Amino acid sequence: MAQEERRPGPEGPHHIILEEREGLTVSGVEEVESFDENTIVMDTVRGTLVVRGEGLHIEKLSLDGGDLKVEGTVDSLVYEDDRRERGGLLARLFR
């Protein structure tokens, strides 16, 4: 019998740890939709999380465990409304 994926489900843990605005650790990450030096958009078990800042780069990403580590200056963390209605980044931009 095949082993099931060990990704957090809707009831799975979701934690955010921000250290001195220079390091961010997020658990419960399902997918990283997009990223650049100023913005990281990720789907988590609790909704779509948008991280904005300067000099952002993904230090570590483990989708098997749902963990993401970001370095850079974090300016904001924002959850988008109802992640179940998503239709891709462009669809959300043009609603």
PDB file of N, CA, C and O in Angstrom, residues 7-9 12-17 24-31 42-47 49 60-63 65-70 79:
ATOM      1  N   ARG A   7       1.627  16.051   3.787  1.00  0.00           N
ATOM      2  CA  ARG A   7       1.375  17.488   3.730  1.00  0.00           C
ATOM      3  C   ARG A   7       0.252  17.825   4.696  1.00  0.00           C
ATOM      4  O   ARG A   7      -0.696  17.077   4.832  1.00  0.00           O
ATOM      5  N   PRO A   8       0.346  18.948   5.371  1.00  0.00           N
ATOM      6  CA  PRO A   8      -0.700  19.324   6.319  1.00  0.00           C
ATOM      7  C   PRO A   8      -2.030  19.500   5.618  1.00  0.00           C
ATOM      8  O   PRO A   8      -2.104  20.083   4.547  1.00  0.00           O
ATOM      9  N   GLY A   9      -3.091  18.979   6.217  1.00  0.00           N
ATOM     10  CA  GLY A   9      -4.426  19.150   5.684  1.00  0.00           C
ATOM     11  C   GLY A   9      -5.036  20.419   6.242  1.00  0.00           C
ATOM     12  O   GLY A   9      -4.371  21.201   6.912  1.00  0.00           O
ATOM     13  N   GLY A  12      -4.281  20.880   9.640  1.00  0.00           N
ATOM     14  CA  GLY A  12      -2.863  20.818   9.960  1.00  0.00           C
ATOM     15  C   GLY A  12      -2.360  22.097  10.601  1.00  0.00           C
ATOM     16  O   GLY A  12      -3.005  23.140  10.550  1.00  0.00           O
ATOM     17  N   PRO A  13      -1.188  22.021  11.211  1.00  0.00           N
ATOM     18  CA  PRO A  13      -0.643  23.195  11.899  1.00  0.00           C
ATOM     19  C   PRO A  13      -0.195  24.285  10.924  1.00  0.00           C
ATOM     20  O   PRO A  13       0.237  23.993   9.816  1.00  0.00           O
ATOM     21  N   HIS A  14      -0.343  25.504  11.363  1.00  0.00           N
ATOM     22  CA  HIS A  14       0.102  26.656  10.583  1.00  0.00           C
ATOM     23  C   HIS A  14       0.682  27.659  11.565  1.00  0.00           C
ATOM     24  O   HIS A  14      -0.025  28.178  12.430  1.00  0.00           O
ATOM     25  N   HIS A  15       1.970  27.896  11.463  1.00  0.00           N
ATOM     26  CA  HIS A  15       2.655  28.810  12.364  1.00  0.00           C
ATOM     27  C   HIS A  15       3.469  29.806  11.557  1.00  0.00           C
ATOM     28  O   HIS A  15       4.007  29.466  10.506  1.00  0.00           O
ATOM     29  N   ILE A  16       3.568  31.013  12.092  1.00  0.00           N
ATOM     30  CA  ILE A  16       4.409  32.044  11.507  1.00  0.00           C
ATOM     31  C   ILE A  16       5.321  32.568  12.610  1.00  0.00           C
ATOM     32  O   ILE A  16       4.839  32.977  13.670  1.00  0.00           O
ATOM     33  N   ILE A  17       6.620  32.542  12.335  1.00  0.00           N
ATOM     34  CA  ILE A  17       7.588  33.089  13.284  1.00  0.00           C
ATOM     35  C   ILE A  17       8.392  34.152  12.551  1.00  0.00           C
ATOM     36  O   ILE A  17       9.053  33.863  11.559  1.00  0.00           O
ATOM     37  N   LEU A  24      11.854  34.949   8.518  1.00  0.00           N
ATOM     38  CA  LEU A  24      10.472  34.503   8.619  1.00  0.00           C
ATOM     39  C   LEU A  24      10.431  33.003   8.398  1.00  0.00           C
ATOM     40  O   LEU A  24      11.010  32.491   7.435  1.00  0.00           O
ATOM     41  N   THR A  25       9.740  32.297   9.284  1.00  0.00           N
ATOM     42  CA  THR A  25       9.524  30.863   9.135  1.00  0.00           C
ATOM     43  C   THR A  25       8.023  30.624   9.119  1.00  0.00           C
ATOM     44  O   THR A  25       7.306  31.112   9.994  1.00  0.00           O
ATOM     45  N   VAL A  26       7.548  29.885   8.106  1.00  0.00           N
ATOM     46  CA  VAL A  26       6.129  29.601   7.963  1.00  0.00           C
ATOM     47  C   VAL A  26       5.956  28.096   7.838  1.00  0.00           C
ATOM     48  O   VAL A  26       6.642  27.446   7.046  1.00  0.00           O
ATOM     49  N   SER A  27       5.028  27.517   8.616  1.00  0.00           N
ATOM     50  CA  SER A  27       4.676  26.110   8.454  1.00  0.00           C
ATOM     51  C   SER A  27       3.261  26.026   7.902  1.00  0.00           C
ATOM     52  O   SER A  27       2.491  26.978   7.983  1.00  0.00           O
ATOM     53  N   GLY A  28       2.917  24.891   7.326  1.00  0.00           N
ATOM     54  CA  GLY A  28       1.603  24.724   6.721  1.00  0.00           C
ATOM     55  C   GLY A  28       1.535  25.261   5.300  1.00  0.00           C
ATOM     56  O   GLY A  28       0.456  25.540   4.790  1.00  0.00           O
ATOM     57  N   VAL A  29       2.690  25.383   4.638  1.00  0.00           N
ATOM     58  CA  VAL A  29       2.739  25.884   3.261  1.00  0.00           C
ATOM     59  C   VAL A  29       2.421  24.748   2.298  1.00  0.00           C
ATOM     60  O   VAL A  29       3.009  23.669   2.378  1.00  0.00           O
ATOM     61  N   GLU A  30       1.480  24.980   1.392  1.00  0.00           N
ATOM     62  CA  GLU A  30       1.110  23.981   0.399  1.00  0.00           C
ATOM     63  C   GLU A  30       1.784  24.236  -0.947  1.00  0.00           C
ATOM     64  O   GLU A  30       2.120  23.313  -1.661  1.00  0.00           O
ATOM     65  N   GLU A  31       1.957  25.518  -1.293  1.00  0.00           N
ATOM     66  CA  GLU A  31       2.525  25.866  -2.597  1.00  0.00           C
ATOM     67  C   GLU A  31       3.009  27.313  -2.569  1.00  0.00           C
ATOM     68  O   GLU A  31       2.391  28.158  -1.928  1.00  0.00           O
ATOM     69  N   MET A  42       2.094  32.707  -1.258  1.00  0.00           N
ATOM     70  CA  MET A  42       2.075  31.267  -0.984  1.00  0.00           C
ATOM     71  C   MET A  42       0.691  30.836  -0.521  1.00  0.00           C
ATOM     72  O   MET A  42      -0.028  31.604   0.115  1.00  0.00           O
ATOM     73  N   ASP A  43       0.330  29.602  -0.871  1.00  0.00           N
ATOM     74  CA  ASP A  43      -0.897  28.995  -0.372  1.00  0.00           C
ATOM     75  C   ASP A  43      -0.546  28.229   0.892  1.00  0.00           C
ATOM     76  O   ASP A  43       0.392  27.429   0.897  1.00  0.00           O
ATOM     77  N   THR A  44      -1.290  28.487   1.965  1.00  0.00           N
ATOM     78  CA  THR A  44      -1.096  27.772   3.216  1.00  0.00           C
ATOM     79  C   THR A  44      -2.388  27.037   3.559  1.00  0.00           C
ATOM     80  O   THR A  44      -3.421  27.240   2.906  1.00  0.00           O
ATOM     81  N   VAL A  45      -2.335  26.224   4.594  1.00  0.00           N
ATOM     82  CA  VAL A  45      -3.534  25.495   5.015  1.00  0.00           C
ATOM     83  C   VAL A  45      -4.593  26.430   5.575  1.00  0.00           C
ATOM     84  O   VAL A  45      -5.743  26.041   5.731  1.00  0.00           O
ATOM     85  N   ARG A  46      -4.257  27.693   5.823  1.00  0.00           N
ATOM     86  CA  ARG A  46      -5.199  28.673   6.349  1.00  0.00           C
ATOM     87  C   ARG A  46      -5.509  29.802   5.369  1.00  0.00           C
ATOM     88  O   ARG A  46      -6.141  30.779   5.738  1.00  0.00           O
ATOM     89  N   GLY A  47      -5.068  29.683   4.126  1.00  0.00           N
ATOM     90  CA  GLY A  47      -5.371  30.703   3.127  1.00  0.00           C
ATOM     91  C   GLY A  47      -4.120  31.160   2.405  1.00  0.00           C
ATOM     92  O   GLY A  47      -3.012  30.723   2.701  1.00  0.00           O
ATOM     93  N   LEU A  49      -1.216  33.554   1.680  1.00  0.00           N
ATOM     94  CA  LEU A  49      -0.438  34.514   2.459  1.00  0.00           C
ATOM     95  C   LEU A  49       0.485  35.277   1.521  1.00  0.00           C
ATOM     96  O   LEU A  49       1.200  34.676   0.720  1.00  0.00           O
ATOM     97  N   LYS A  60      14.892  28.306   2.482  1.00  0.00           N
ATOM     98  CA  LYS A  60      14.587  26.880   2.551  1.00  0.00           C
ATOM     99  C   LYS A  60      13.122  26.672   2.212  1.00  0.00           C
ATOM    100  O   LYS A  60      12.266  27.425   2.679  1.00  0.00           O
ATOM    101  N   LEU A  61      12.825  25.645   1.417  1.00  0.00           N
ATOM    102  CA  LEU A  61      11.444  25.296   1.077  1.00  0.00           C
ATOM    103  C   LEU A  61      11.317  23.794   1.093  1.00  0.00           C
ATOM    104  O   LEU A  61      12.053  23.095   0.403  1.00  0.00           O
ATOM    105  N   SER A  62      10.382  23.302   1.893  1.00  0.00           N
ATOM    106  CA  SER A  62      10.097  21.873   1.954  1.00  0.00           C
ATOM    107  C   SER A  62       8.593  21.693   1.860  1.00  0.00           C
ATOM    108  O   SER A  62       7.887  21.844   2.859  1.00  0.00           O
ATOM    109  N   LEU A  63       8.089  21.407   0.672  1.00  0.00           N
ATOM    110  CA  LEU A  63       6.657  21.216   0.505  1.00  0.00           C
ATOM    111  C   LEU A  63       6.199  19.893   1.110  1.00  0.00           C
ATOM    112  O   LEU A  63       5.041  19.755   1.481  1.00  0.00           O
ATOM    113  N   GLY A  65       7.113  18.754   3.990  1.00  0.00           N
ATOM    114  CA  GLY A  65       6.825  19.071   5.380  1.00  0.00           C
ATOM    115  C   GLY A  65       6.011  20.334   5.541  1.00  0.00           C
ATOM    116  O   GLY A  65       5.537  20.654   6.623  1.00  0.00           O
ATOM    117  N   GLY A  66       5.858  21.108   4.461  1.00  0.00           N
ATOM    118  CA  GLY A  66       5.088  22.345   4.509  1.00  0.00           C
ATOM    119  C   GLY A  66       5.821  23.505   5.154  1.00  0.00           C
ATOM    120  O   GLY A  66       5.202  24.414   5.689  1.00  0.00           O
ATOM    121  N   ASP A  67       7.154  23.488   5.106  1.00  0.00           N
ATOM    122  CA  ASP A  67       7.949  24.522   5.771  1.00  0.00           C
ATOM    123  C   ASP A  67       8.637  25.443   4.778  1.00  0.00           C
ATOM    124  O   ASP A  67       9.133  25.005   3.747  1.00  0.00           O
ATOM    125  N   LEU A  68       8.675  26.733   5.117  1.00  0.00           N
ATOM    126  CA  LEU A  68       9.307  27.750   4.286  1.00  0.00           C
ATOM    127  C   LEU A  68      10.091  28.684   5.197  1.00  0.00           C
ATOM    128  O   LEU A  68       9.602  29.088   6.257  1.00  0.00           O
ATOM    129  N   LYS A  69      11.310  29.018   4.785  1.00  0.00           N
ATOM    130  CA  LYS A  69      12.117  29.977   5.533  1.00  0.00           C
ATOM    131  C   LYS A  69      12.534  31.082   4.571  1.00  0.00           C
ATOM    132  O   LYS A  69      13.049  30.820   3.485  1.00  0.00           O
ATOM    133  N   VAL A  70      12.294  32.327   4.977  1.00  0.00           N
ATOM    134  CA  VAL A  70      12.570  33.500   4.152  1.00  0.00           C
ATOM    135  C   VAL A  70      13.549  34.400   4.892  1.00  0.00           C
ATOM    136  O   VAL A  70      13.429  34.588   6.102  1.00  0.00           O
ATOM    137  N   TYR A  79      -3.158  38.024   4.625  1.00  0.00           N
ATOM    138  CA  TYR A  79      -3.915  36.895   4.098  1.00  0.00           C
ATOM    139  C   TYR A  79      -4.960  37.420   3.131  1.00  0.00           C
ATOM    140  O   TYR A  79      -5.654  38.392   3.431  1.00  0.00           O
TER     141      TYR A  79
END
